[in-house]
CSV table of C-alpha atoms and ligand atoms in Angstrom, one decimal:
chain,number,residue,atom,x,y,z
A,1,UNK,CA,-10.7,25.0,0.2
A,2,UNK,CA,-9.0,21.6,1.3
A,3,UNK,CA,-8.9,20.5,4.5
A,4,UNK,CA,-6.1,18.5,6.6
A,5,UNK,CA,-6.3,16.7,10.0
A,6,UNK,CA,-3.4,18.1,12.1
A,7,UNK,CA,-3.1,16.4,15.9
A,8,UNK,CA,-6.6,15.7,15.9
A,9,UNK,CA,-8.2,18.8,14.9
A,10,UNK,CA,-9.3,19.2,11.2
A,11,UNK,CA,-8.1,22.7,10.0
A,12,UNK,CA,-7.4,24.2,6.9
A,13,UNK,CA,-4.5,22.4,4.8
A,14,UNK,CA,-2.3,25.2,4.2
A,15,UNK,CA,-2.2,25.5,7.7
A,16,UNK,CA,-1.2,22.4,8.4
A,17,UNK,CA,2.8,22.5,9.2
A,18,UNK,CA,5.5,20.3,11.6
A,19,UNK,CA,8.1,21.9,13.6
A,20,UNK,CA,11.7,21.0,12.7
A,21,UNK,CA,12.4,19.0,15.0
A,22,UNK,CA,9.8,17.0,14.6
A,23,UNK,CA,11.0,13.0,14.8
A,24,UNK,CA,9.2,12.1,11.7
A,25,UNK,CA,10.8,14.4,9.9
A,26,UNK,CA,14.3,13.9,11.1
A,27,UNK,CA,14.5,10.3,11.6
A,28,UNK,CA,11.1,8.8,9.5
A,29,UNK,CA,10.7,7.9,13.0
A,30,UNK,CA,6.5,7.1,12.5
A,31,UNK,CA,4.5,5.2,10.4
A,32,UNK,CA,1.9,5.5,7.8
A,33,UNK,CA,-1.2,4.8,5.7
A,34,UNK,CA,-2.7,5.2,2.4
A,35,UNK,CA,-6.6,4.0,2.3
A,36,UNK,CA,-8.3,4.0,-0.6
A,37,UNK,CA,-11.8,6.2,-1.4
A,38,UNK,CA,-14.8,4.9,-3.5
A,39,UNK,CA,-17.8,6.8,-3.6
A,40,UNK,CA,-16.8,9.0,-0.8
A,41,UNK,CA,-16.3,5.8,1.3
A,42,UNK,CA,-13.1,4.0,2.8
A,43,UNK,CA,-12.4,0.1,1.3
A,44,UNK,CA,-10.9,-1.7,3.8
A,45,UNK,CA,-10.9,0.8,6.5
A,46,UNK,CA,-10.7,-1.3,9.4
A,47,UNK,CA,-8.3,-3.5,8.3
A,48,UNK,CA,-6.0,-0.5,7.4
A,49,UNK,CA,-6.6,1.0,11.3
A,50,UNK,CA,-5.5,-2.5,12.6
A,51,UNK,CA,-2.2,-2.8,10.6
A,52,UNK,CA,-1.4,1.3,11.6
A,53,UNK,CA,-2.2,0.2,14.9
A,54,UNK,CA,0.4,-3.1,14.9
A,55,UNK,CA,3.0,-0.9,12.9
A,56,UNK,CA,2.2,1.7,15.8
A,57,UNK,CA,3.0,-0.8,18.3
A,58,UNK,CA,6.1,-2.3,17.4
A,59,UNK,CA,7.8,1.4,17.4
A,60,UNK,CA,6.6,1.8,20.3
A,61,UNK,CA,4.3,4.9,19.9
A,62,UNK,CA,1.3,5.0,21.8
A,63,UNK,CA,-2.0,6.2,19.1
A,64,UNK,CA,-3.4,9.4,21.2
A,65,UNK,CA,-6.8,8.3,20.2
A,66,UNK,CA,-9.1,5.5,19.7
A,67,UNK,CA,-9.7,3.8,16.8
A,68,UNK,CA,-13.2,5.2,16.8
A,69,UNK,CA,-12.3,8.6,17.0
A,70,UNK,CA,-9.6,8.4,14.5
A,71,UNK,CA,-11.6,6.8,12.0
A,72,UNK,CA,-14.7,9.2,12.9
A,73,UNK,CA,-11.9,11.6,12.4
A,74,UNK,CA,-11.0,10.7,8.9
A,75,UNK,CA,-15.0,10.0,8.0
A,76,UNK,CA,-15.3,13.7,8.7
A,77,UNK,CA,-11.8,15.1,6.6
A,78,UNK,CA,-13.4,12.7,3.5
A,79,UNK,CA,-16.6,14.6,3.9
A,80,UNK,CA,-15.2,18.4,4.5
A,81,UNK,CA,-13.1,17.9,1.5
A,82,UNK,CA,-15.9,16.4,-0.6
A,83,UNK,CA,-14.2,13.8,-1.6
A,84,UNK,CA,-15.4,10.5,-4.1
A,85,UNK,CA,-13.0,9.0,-5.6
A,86,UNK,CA,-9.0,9.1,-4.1
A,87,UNK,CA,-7.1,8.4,-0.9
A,88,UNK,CA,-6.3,9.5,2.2
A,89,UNK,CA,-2.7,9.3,3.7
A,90,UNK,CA,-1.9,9.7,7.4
A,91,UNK,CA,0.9,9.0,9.1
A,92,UNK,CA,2.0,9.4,13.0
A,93,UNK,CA,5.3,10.3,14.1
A,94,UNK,CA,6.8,10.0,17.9
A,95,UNK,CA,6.3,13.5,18.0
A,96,UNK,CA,8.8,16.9,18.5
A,97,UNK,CA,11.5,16.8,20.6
A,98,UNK,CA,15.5,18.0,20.5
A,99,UNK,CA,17.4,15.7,18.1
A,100,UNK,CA,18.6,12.6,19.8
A,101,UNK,CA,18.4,9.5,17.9
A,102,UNK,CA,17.1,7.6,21.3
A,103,UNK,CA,13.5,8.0,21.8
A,104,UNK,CA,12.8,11.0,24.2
A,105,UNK,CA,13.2,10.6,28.3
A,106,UNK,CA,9.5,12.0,28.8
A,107,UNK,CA,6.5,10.8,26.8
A,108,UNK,CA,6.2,13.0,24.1
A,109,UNK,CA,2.3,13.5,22.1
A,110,UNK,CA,2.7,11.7,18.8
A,111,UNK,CA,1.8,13.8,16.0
A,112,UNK,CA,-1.0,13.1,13.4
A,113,UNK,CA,-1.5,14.2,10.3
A,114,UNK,CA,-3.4,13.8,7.6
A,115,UNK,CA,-5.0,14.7,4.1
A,116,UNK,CA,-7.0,13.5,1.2
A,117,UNK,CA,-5.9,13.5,-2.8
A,118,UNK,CA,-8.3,12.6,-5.5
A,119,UNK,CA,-7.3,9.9,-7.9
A,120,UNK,CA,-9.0,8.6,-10.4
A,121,UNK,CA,-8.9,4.4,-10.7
A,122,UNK,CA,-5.9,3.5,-13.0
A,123,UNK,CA,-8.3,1.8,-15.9
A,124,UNK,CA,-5.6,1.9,-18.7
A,125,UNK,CA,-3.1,-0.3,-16.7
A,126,UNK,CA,-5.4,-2.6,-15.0
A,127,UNK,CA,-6.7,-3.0,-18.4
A,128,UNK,CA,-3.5,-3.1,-20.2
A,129,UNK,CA,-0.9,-4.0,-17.6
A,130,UNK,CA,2.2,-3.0,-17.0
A,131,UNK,CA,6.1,-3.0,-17.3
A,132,UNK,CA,8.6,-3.9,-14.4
A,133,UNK,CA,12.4,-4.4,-14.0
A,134,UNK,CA,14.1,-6.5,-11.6
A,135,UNK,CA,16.6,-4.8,-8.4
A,136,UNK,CA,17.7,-6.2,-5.5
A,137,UNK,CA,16.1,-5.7,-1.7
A,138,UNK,CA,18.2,-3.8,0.0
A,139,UNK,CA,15.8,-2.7,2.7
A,140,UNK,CA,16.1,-3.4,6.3
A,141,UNK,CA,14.5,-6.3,8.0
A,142,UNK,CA,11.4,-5.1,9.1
A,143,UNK,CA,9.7,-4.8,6.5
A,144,UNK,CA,6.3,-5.8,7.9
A,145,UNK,CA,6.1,-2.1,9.7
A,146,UNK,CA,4.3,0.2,7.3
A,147,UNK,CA,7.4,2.9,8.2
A,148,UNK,CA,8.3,6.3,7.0
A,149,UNK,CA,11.6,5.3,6.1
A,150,UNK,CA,11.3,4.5,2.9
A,151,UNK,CA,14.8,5.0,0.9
A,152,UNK,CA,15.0,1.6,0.0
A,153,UNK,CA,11.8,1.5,-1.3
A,154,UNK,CA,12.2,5.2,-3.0
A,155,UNK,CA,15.5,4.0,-4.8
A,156,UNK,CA,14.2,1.0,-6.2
A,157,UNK,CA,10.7,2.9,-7.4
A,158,UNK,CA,13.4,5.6,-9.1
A,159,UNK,CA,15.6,2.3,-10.6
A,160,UNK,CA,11.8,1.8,-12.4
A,161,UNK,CA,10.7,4.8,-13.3
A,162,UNK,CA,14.0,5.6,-15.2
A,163,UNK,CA,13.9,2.6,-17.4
A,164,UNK,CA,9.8,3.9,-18.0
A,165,UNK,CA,8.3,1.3,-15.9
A,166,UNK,CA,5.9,1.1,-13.2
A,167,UNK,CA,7.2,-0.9,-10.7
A,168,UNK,CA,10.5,-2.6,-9.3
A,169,UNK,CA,10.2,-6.4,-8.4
A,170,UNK,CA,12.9,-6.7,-5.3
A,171,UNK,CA,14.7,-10.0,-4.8
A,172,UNK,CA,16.9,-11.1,-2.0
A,173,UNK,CA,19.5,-13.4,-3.3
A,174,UNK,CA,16.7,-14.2,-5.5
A,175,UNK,CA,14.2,-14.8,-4.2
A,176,UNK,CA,10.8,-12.1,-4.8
A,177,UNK,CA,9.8,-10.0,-1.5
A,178,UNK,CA,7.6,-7.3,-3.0
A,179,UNK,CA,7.4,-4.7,-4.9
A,180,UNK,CA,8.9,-1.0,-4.0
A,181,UNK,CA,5.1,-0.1,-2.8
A,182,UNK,CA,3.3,-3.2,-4.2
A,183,UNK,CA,2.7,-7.2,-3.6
A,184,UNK,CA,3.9,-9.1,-6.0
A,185,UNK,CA,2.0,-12.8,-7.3
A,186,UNK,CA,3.0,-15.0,-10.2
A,187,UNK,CA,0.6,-17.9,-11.3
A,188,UNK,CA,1.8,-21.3,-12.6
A,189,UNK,CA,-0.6,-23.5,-13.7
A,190,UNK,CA,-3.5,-22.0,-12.5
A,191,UNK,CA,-1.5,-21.7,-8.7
A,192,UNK,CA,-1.1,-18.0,-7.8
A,193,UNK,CA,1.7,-17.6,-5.3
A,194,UNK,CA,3.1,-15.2,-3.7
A,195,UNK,CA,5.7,-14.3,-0.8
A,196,UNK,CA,4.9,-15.3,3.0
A,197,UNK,CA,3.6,-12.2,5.4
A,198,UNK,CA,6.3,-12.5,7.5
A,199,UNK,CA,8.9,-9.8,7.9
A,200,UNK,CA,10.6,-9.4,4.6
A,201,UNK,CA,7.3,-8.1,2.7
A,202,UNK,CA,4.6,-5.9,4.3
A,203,UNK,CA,1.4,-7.6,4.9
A,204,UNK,CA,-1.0,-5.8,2.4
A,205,UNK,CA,-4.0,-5.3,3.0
A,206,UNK,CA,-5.0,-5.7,-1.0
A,207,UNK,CA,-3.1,-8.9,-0.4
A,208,UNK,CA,-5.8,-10.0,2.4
A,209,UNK,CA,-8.4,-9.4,0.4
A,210,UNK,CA,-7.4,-11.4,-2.7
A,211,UNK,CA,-6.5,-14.2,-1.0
A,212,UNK,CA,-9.8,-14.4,0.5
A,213,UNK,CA,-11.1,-13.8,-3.0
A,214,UNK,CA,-8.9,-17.0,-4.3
A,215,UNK,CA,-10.1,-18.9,-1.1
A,216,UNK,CA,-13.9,-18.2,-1.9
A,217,UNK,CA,-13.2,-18.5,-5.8
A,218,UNK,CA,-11.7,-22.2,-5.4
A,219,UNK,CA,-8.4,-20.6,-6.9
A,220,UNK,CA,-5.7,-22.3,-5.5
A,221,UNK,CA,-2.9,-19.6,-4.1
A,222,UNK,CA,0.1,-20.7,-2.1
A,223,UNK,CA,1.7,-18.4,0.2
A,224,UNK,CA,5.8,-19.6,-0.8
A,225,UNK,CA,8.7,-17.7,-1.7
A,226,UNK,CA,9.5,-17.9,-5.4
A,227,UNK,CA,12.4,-17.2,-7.6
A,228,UNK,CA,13.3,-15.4,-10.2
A,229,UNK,CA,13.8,-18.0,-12.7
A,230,UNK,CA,10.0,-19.3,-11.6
A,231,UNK,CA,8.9,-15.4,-12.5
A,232,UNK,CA,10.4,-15.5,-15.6
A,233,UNK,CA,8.8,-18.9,-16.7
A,234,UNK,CA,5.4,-17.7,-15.1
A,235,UNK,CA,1.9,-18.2,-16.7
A,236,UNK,CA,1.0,-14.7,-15.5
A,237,UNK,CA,2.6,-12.3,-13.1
A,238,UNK,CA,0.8,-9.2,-11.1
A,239,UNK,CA,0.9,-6.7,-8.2
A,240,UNK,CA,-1.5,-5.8,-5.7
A,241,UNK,CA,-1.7,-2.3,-3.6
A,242,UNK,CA,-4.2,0.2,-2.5
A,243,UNK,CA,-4.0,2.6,-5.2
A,244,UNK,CA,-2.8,-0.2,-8.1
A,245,UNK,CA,-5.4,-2.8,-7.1
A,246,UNK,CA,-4.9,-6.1,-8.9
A,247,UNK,CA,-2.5,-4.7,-11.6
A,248,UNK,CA,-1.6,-7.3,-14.4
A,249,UNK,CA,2.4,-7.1,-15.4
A,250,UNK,CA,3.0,-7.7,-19.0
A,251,UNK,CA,6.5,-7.4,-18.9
A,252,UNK,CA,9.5,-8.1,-16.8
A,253,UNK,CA,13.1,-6.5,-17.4
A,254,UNK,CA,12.1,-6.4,-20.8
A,255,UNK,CA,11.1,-9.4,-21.6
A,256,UNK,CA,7.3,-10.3,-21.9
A,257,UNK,CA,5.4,-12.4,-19.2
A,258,UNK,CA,3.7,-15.5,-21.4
A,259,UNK,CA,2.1,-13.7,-24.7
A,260,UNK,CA,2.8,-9.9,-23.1
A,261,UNK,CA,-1.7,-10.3,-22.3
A,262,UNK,CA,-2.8,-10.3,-18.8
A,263,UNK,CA,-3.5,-13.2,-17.8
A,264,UNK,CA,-7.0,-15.3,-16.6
A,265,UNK,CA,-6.5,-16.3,-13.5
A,266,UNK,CA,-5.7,-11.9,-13.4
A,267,UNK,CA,-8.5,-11.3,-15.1
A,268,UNK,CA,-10.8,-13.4,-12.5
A,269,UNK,CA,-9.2,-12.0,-9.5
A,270,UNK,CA,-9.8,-8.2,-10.8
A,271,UNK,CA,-13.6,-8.9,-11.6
A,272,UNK,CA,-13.6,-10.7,-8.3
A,273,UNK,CA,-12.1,-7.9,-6.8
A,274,UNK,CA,-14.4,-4.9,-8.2
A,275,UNK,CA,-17.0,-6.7,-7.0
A,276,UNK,CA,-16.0,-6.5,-3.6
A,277,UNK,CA,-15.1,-3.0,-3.8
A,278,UNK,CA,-18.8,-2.3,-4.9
A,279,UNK,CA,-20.2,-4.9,-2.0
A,280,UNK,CA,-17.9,-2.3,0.4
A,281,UNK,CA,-18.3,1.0,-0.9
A,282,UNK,CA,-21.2,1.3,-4.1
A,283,UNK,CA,-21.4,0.9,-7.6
A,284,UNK,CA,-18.4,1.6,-9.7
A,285,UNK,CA,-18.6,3.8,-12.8
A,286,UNK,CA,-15.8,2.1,-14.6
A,287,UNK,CA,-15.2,-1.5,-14.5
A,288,UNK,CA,-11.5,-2.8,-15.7
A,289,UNK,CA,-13.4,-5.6,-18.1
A,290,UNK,CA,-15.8,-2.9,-19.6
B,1,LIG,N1,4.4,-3.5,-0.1
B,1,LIG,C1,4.8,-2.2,0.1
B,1,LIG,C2,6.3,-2.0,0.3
B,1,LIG,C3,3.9,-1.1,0.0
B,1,LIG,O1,4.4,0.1,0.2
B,1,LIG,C4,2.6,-1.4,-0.2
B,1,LIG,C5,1.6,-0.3,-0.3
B,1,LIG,C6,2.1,-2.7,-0.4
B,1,LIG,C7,3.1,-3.7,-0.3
B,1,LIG,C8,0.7,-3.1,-0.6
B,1,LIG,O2,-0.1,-2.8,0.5
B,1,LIG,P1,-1.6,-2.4,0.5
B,1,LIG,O3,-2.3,-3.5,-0.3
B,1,LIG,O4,-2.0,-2.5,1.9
B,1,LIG,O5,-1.7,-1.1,-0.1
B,1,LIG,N2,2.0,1.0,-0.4
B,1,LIG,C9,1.1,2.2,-0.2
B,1,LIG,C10,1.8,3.4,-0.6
B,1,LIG,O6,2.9,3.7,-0.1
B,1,LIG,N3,1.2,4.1,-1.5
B,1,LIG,O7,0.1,3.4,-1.9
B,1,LIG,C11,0.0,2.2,-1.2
């Protein structure tokens, strides 16, 4: 049996249901996170409580708990549902009230819900890489708030997966942002850069953690919007996320990045990387470079 957090209390997952009126539902009036698992522990847990907690606040929805509860909370659904390798998504919504696209007069209880799913680590395309196309941005401009609205980012994703790629590299009048639910990086001469955190991209937390790893790793990474001629002439290009770590792309709109390999500096920074998952979480089974 699975379990689910519903408003706090852990119950069973089937039981786990939202009223129709509820403002996530309606509106994508909420916000949301996906942390990744690794031996039955959370990478990166904190940081991912302090962005739900900034993309809380500039929505204006008050969290109905404390970060220690809530992450005591999610400690315990990890452990009910015996799970070792996979994520955990959880979003909060403003809560249930009749449909009104202004927020409601009186203070409504946010509602929290949230689940595990096991998934394995994707070995073949960190190992391999992967295949992209190029679309436009044609998201709002807040993108730094990790919201449940998430057309834009569903249409371009869709835009991807029908041409049998992986991932959609947006541009705004071309210049990179992101990817539909990734970071996106080129490297040029041993320079990895990537687009600013400001509000165009949202400020991942994979992304944090890599440029920490370039810092401590003397890699040289500039945080500088980039074009798409510089991603077509780059040395090596790859994403970042939660579930797709440090994810070389081999190909862009059909035509191959360098010699269609992923790239050193790539290869570095996903070593780099595994090690810090096992310094966070334990050992890893499967390594990308194995
Ligand atoms: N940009 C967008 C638009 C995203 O949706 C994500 C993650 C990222 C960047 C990378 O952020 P993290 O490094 O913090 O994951 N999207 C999550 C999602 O919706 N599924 O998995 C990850």
């Amino acid at each position: 049996m699975k379990f689910a957090i519903l408003n706090g209390e852990i119950i069973e997952r089937s039981e786990a249901k939202v009223d129709v009126e509820d403002r996530g539902y309606q509106f994508g009036d909420g916000v949301y996170e996906v942390i990744r698992v690794y031996n039955g522990k959370m990478f990166t847990g904190t940081e991912h409580m302090n962005r739900f907690v900034k993309s809380l606040d500039s929505i204006g929805i008050v969290l109905p708990y404390t970060m220690e509860q809530l992450t005591k909370l999610l400690e315990e659904l990890v452990a009910k549902n015996n799970l070792q390798l996979g994520t955990i998504y959880m979003q909060i919504t403003r809560g249930v009230a009749p449909r009104n696209h202004a927020f409601p007069a009186e203070n409504i209880t946010p509602s929290l819900v949230a689940y595990t799913k096991e998934a394995l680590r994707p070995l073949e395309s960190l190992k391999k890489g992967v295949k992209t196309i190029v679309t436009e941005d044609i998201r709002w401009l807040r993108c730094d708030i990790k919201s449940l609205n998430l057309l834009g980012n569903l249409l371009a994703k869709q835009k991807a997966a029908v041409e049998g790629c992986f991932e959609a590299v947006q541009h705004r009048n071309g210049n990179v942002t992101e990817g539909s639910s990734s970071n996106i990086y080129i490297v040029k001469n041993g320079v990895v850069i990537t687009h600013p955190s400001d509000n165009l991209i949202l400020k991942g937390i994979t992304k944090d953690v890599i440029l920490q790893i370039c810092t401590s790793n003397n890699i040289v990474v500039k945080e500088r919007t980039f074009t798409l001629d510089e991603l077509a002439n780059a040395d090596e290009v790859f994403l970042s996320s939660t579930t797709s770590e440090v994810m070389p792309i081999i190909e862009v709109d059909g035509k191959r990045v360098a010699d269609g390999l992923p790239g050193t500096v790539t290869r570095r920074l996903q070593e780099a990387f595994e090690q810090e998952i096992e310094k966070q979480c334990g050992a890893l089974k499967d390594k990308t470079l194995n």
